[in-house]
Tab-separated table of C-alpha atoms in Angstrom:
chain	number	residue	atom	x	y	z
A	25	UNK	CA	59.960	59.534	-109.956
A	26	UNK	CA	60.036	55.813	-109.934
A	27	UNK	CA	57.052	53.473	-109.768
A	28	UNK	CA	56.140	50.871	-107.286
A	29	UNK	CA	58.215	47.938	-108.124
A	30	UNK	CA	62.029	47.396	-108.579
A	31	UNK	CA	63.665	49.510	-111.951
A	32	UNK	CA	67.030	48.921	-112.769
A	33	UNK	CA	69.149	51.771	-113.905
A	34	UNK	CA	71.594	51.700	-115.931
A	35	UNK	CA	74.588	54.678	-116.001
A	36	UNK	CA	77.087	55.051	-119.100
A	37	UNK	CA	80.082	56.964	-119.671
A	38	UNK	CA	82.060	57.471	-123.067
A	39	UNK	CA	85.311	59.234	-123.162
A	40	UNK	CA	86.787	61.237	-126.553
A	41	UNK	CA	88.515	58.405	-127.528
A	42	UNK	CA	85.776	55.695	-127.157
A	43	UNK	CA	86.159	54.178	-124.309
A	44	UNK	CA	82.642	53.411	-122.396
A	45	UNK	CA	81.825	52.008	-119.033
A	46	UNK	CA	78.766	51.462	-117.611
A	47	UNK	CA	77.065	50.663	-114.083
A	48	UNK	CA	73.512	49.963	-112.850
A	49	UNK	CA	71.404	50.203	-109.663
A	50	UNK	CA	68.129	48.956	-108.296
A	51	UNK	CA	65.420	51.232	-107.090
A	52	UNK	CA	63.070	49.739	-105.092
A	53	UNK	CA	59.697	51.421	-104.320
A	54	UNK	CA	57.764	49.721	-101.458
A	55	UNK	CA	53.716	50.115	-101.817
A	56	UNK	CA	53.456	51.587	-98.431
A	57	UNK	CA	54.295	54.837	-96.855
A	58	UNK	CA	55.240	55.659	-93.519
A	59	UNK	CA	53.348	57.206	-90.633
A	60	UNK	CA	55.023	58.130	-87.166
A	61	UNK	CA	51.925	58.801	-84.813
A	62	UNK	CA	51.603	60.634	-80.984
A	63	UNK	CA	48.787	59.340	-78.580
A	64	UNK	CA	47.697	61.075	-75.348
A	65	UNK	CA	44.864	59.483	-73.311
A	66	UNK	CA	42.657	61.980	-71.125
A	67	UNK	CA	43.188	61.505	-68.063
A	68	UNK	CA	45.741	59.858	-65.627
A	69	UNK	CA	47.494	56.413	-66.315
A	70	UNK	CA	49.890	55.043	-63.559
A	71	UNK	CA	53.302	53.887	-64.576
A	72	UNK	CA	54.153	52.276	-67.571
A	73	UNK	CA	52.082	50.142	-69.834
A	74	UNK	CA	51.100	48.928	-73.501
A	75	UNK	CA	48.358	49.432	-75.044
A	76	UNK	CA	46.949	47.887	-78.255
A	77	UNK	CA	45.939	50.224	-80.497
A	78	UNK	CA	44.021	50.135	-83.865
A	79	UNK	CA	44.825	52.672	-86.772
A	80	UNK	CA	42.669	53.270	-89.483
A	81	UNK	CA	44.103	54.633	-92.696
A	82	UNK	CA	42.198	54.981	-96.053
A	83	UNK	CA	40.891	50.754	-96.347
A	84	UNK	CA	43.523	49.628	-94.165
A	85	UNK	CA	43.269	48.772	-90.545
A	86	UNK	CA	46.052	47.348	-88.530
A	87	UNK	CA	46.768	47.098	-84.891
A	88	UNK	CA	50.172	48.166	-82.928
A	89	UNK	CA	51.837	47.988	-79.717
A	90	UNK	CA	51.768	51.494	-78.145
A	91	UNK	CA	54.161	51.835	-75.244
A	92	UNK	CA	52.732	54.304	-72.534
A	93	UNK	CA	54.780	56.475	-69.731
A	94	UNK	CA	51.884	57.681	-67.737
A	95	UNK	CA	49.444	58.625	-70.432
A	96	UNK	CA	51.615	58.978	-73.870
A	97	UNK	CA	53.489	57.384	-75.917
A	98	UNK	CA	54.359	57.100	-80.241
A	99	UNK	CA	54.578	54.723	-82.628
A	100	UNK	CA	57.131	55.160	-85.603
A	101	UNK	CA	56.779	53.919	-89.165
A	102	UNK	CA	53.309	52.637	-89.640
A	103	UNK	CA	52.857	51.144	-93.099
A	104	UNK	CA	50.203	52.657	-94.466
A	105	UNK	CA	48.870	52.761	-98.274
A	106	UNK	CA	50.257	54.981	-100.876
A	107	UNK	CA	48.044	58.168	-100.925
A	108	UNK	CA	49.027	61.652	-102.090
A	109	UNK	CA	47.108	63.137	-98.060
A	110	UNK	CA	45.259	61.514	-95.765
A	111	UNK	CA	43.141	64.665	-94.854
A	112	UNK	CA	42.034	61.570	-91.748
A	113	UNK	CA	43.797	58.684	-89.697
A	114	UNK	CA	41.727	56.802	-86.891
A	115	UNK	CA	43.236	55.577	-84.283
A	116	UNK	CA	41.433	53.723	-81.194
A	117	UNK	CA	42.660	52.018	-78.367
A	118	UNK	CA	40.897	48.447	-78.838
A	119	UNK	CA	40.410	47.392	-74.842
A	120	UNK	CA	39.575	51.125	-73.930
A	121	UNK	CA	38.757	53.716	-75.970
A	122	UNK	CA	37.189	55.429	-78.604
A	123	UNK	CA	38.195	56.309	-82.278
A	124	UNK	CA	39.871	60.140	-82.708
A	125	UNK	CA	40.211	61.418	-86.825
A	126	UNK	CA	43.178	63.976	-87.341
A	127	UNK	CA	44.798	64.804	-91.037
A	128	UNK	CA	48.463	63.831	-91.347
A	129	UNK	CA	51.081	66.186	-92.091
A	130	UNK	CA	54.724	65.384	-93.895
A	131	UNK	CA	57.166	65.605	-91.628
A	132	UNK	CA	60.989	64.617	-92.662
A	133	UNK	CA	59.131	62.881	-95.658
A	134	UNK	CA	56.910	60.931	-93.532
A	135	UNK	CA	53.441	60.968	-92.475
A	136	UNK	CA	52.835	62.392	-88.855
A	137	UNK	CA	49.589	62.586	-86.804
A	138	UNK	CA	48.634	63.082	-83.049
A	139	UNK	CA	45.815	62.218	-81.105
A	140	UNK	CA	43.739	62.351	-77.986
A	141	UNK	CA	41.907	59.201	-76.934
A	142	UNK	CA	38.695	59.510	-74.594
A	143	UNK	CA	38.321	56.122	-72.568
A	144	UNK	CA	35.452	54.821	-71.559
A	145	UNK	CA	34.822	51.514	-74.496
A	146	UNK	CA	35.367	48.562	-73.285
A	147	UNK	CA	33.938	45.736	-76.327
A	148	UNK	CA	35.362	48.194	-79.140
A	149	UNK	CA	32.294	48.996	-80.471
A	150	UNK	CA	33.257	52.732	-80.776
A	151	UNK	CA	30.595	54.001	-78.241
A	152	UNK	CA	31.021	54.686	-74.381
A	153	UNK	CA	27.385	53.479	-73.257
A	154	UNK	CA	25.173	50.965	-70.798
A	155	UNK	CA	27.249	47.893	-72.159
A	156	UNK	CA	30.674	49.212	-71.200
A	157	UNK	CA	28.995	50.045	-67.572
A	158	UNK	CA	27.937	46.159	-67.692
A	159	UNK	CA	31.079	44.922	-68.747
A	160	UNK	CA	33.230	47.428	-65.969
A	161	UNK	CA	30.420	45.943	-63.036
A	162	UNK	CA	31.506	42.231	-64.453
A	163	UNK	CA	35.449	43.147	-64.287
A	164	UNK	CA	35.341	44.811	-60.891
A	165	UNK	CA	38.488	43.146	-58.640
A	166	UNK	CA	41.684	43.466	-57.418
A	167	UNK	CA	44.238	41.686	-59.217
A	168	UNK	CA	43.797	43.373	-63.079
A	169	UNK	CA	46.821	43.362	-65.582
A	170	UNK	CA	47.565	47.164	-65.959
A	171	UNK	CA	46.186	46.973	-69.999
A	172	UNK	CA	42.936	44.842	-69.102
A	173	UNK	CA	39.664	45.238	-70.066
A	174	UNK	CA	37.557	48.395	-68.276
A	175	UNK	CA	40.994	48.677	-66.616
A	176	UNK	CA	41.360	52.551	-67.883
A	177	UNK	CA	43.801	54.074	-65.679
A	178	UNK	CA	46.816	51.555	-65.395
A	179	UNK	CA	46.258	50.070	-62.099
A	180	UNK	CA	46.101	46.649	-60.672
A	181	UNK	CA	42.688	46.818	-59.978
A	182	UNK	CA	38.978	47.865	-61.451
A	183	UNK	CA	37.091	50.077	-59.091
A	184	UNK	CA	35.566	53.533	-58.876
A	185	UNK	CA	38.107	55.335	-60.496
A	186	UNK	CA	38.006	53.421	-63.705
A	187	UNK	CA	34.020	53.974	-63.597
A	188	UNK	CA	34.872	57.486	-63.417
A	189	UNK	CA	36.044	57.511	-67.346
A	190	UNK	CA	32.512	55.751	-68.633
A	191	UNK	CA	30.337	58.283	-66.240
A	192	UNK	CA	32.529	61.435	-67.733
A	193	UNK	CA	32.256	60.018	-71.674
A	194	UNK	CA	28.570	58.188	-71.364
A	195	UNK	CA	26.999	58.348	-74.697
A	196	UNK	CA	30.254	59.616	-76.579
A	197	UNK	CA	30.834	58.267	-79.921
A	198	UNK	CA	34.177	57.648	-81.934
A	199	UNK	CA	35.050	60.219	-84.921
A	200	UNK	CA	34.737	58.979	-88.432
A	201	UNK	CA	37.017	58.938	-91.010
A	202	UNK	CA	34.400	58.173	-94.118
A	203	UNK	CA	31.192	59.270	-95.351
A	204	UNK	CA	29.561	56.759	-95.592
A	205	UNK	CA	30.021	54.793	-92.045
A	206	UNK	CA	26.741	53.361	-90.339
A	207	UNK	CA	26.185	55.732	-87.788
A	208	UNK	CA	26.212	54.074	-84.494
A	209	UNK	CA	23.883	54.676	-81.496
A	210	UNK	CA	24.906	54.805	-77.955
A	211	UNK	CA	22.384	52.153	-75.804
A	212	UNK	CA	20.853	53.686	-72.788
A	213	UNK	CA	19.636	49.909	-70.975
A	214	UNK	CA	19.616	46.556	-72.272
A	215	UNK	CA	17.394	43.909	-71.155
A	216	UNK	CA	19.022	40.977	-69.330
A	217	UNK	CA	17.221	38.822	-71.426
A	218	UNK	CA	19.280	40.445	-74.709
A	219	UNK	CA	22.399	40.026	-72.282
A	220	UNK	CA	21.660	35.954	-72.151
A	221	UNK	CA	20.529	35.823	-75.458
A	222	UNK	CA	24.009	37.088	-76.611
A	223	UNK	CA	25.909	34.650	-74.235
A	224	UNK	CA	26.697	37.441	-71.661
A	225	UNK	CA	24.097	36.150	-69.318
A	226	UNK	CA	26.926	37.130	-66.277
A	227	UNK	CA	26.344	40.713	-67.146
A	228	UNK	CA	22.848	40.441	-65.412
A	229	UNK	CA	25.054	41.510	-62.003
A	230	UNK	CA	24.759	45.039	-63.606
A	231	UNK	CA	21.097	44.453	-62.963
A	232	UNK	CA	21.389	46.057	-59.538
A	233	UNK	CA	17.638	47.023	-58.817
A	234	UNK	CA	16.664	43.467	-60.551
A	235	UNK	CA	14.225	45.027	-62.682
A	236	UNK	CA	14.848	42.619	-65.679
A	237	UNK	CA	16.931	45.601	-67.398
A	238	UNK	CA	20.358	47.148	-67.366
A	239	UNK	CA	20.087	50.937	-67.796
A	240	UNK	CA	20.498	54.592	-66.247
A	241	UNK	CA	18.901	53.463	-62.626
A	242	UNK	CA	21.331	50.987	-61.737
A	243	UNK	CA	24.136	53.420	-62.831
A	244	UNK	CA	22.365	55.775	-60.488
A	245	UNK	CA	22.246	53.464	-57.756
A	246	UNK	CA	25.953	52.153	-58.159
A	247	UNK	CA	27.083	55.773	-57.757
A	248	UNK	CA	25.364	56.064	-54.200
A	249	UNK	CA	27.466	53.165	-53.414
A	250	UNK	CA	25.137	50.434	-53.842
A	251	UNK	CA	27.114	47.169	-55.138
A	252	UNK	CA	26.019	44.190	-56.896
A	253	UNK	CA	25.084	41.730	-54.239
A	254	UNK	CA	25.782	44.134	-51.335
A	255	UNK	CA	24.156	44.852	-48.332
A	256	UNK	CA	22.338	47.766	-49.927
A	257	UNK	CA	21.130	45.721	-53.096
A	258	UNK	CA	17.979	44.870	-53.381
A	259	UNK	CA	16.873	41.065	-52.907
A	260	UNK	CA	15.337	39.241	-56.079
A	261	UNK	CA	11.842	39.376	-55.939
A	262	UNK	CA	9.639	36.421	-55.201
A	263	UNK	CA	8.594	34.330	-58.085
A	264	UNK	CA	5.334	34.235	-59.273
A	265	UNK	CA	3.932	30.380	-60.009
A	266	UNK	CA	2.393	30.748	-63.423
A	267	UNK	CA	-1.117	28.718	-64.263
């Protein structure tokens, strides 16, 4: 067993009639280890893409280039802290999904882990909830790098289909790894003054009744097929002149 560091070590040989020799060698002990890691997304991905994706072991966080064929790839030899187990390793996609825990096993002298990301998170706050719906109704187009933003299965463009991953995980929240995280709430509506007070005032589009608030209703009435500023939307009520 050698410690983190370099030791030098030093071999010596003496024959019967006193003749000695000696060598020496460097050990070098890195203070990492070495994780290899297996990520499949639910659901379909088209093609081939990369995907940026966070993992979480013990204190350390770092963020890695996944390549994807359809929806799974690996990433080999992640430095991660010294540790005897890691009975959990998070791992996210930062642009899309949320965080899944799984213990590590030693394979081949490495650390190995595999995991299943849910989509559905689009501002990588770990929950799939009104603000992701928000942010997909603001990034709705043709034209989309396959890894953007509320972009979730690959394509060139957001539309139905991606909405289809934030209706099937609405409300689900990323595993933990530690005790003692702040548990985090999924929001349900959001008022578009909260959206302007937080300098996303363009989210109001998600607004699609104009009721003042983001929530479940204009969800509802964007899966009968009513679109912001479509035929179907409703018109912006008249002002009311204030005394």
């Amino acid at each position: 067993m050698f410690p983190v560091g370099t030791t030098t070590v030093v071999w010596s040989s003496l024959d019967e009639v006193g003749n000695l020799v000696s060598a020496t060698a460097e050990v070098t002990v890195e203070p990492f280890q070495l994780l290899d890691v297996d990520i499949a997304y639910v659901g379909v991905i088209q093609g081939t893409s990369t995907r940026q994706v966070r993992v979480t072991a013990g204190l350390q966080s770092s963020v890695h280039a996944l390549a994807l064929t359809g929806a799974s790839g690996s990433i080999s030899g992640i430095q991660v802290p010294v540790a005897s187990s890691y009975d959990c390793i998070g791992t996210k996609d930062v642009a899309h999904s949320i965080t899944d825990g799984a213990a590590a096993s030693v394979v081949n002298r490495r650390y190995s882990a595999s995991f299943t990301l849910l989509q559905g998170d689009s501002n990588d706050d770990d929950v799939v909830d009104i603000l992701d719906y928000a942010l997909f109704i603001g990034d709705r187009g043709a034209g989309k790098a396959v890894d953007a933003r509320s972009n979730f299965n690959g394509d060139t463009v957001v539309n139905n289909n991606d909405f289809t991953y934030i209706a099937l995980h609405f409300l689900e929240v990323g595993d933990t790894c530690g005790a003692f995280d702040a548990p985090r709430t999924p929001l349900t509506r959001v008022s578009v003054k909260d959206l302007r007070r937080a300098g996303l005032g363009h989210l109001a589009v998600a607004d699609i009744n104009l009721d003042g608030w983001v929530d479940l209703r204009d969800m509802q009435l964007y899966t009968q097929g009513v679109v912001p500023g479509g035929p179907e939307a409703p018109s912006a009520p008249p002002s009311t002149p204030r005394w």
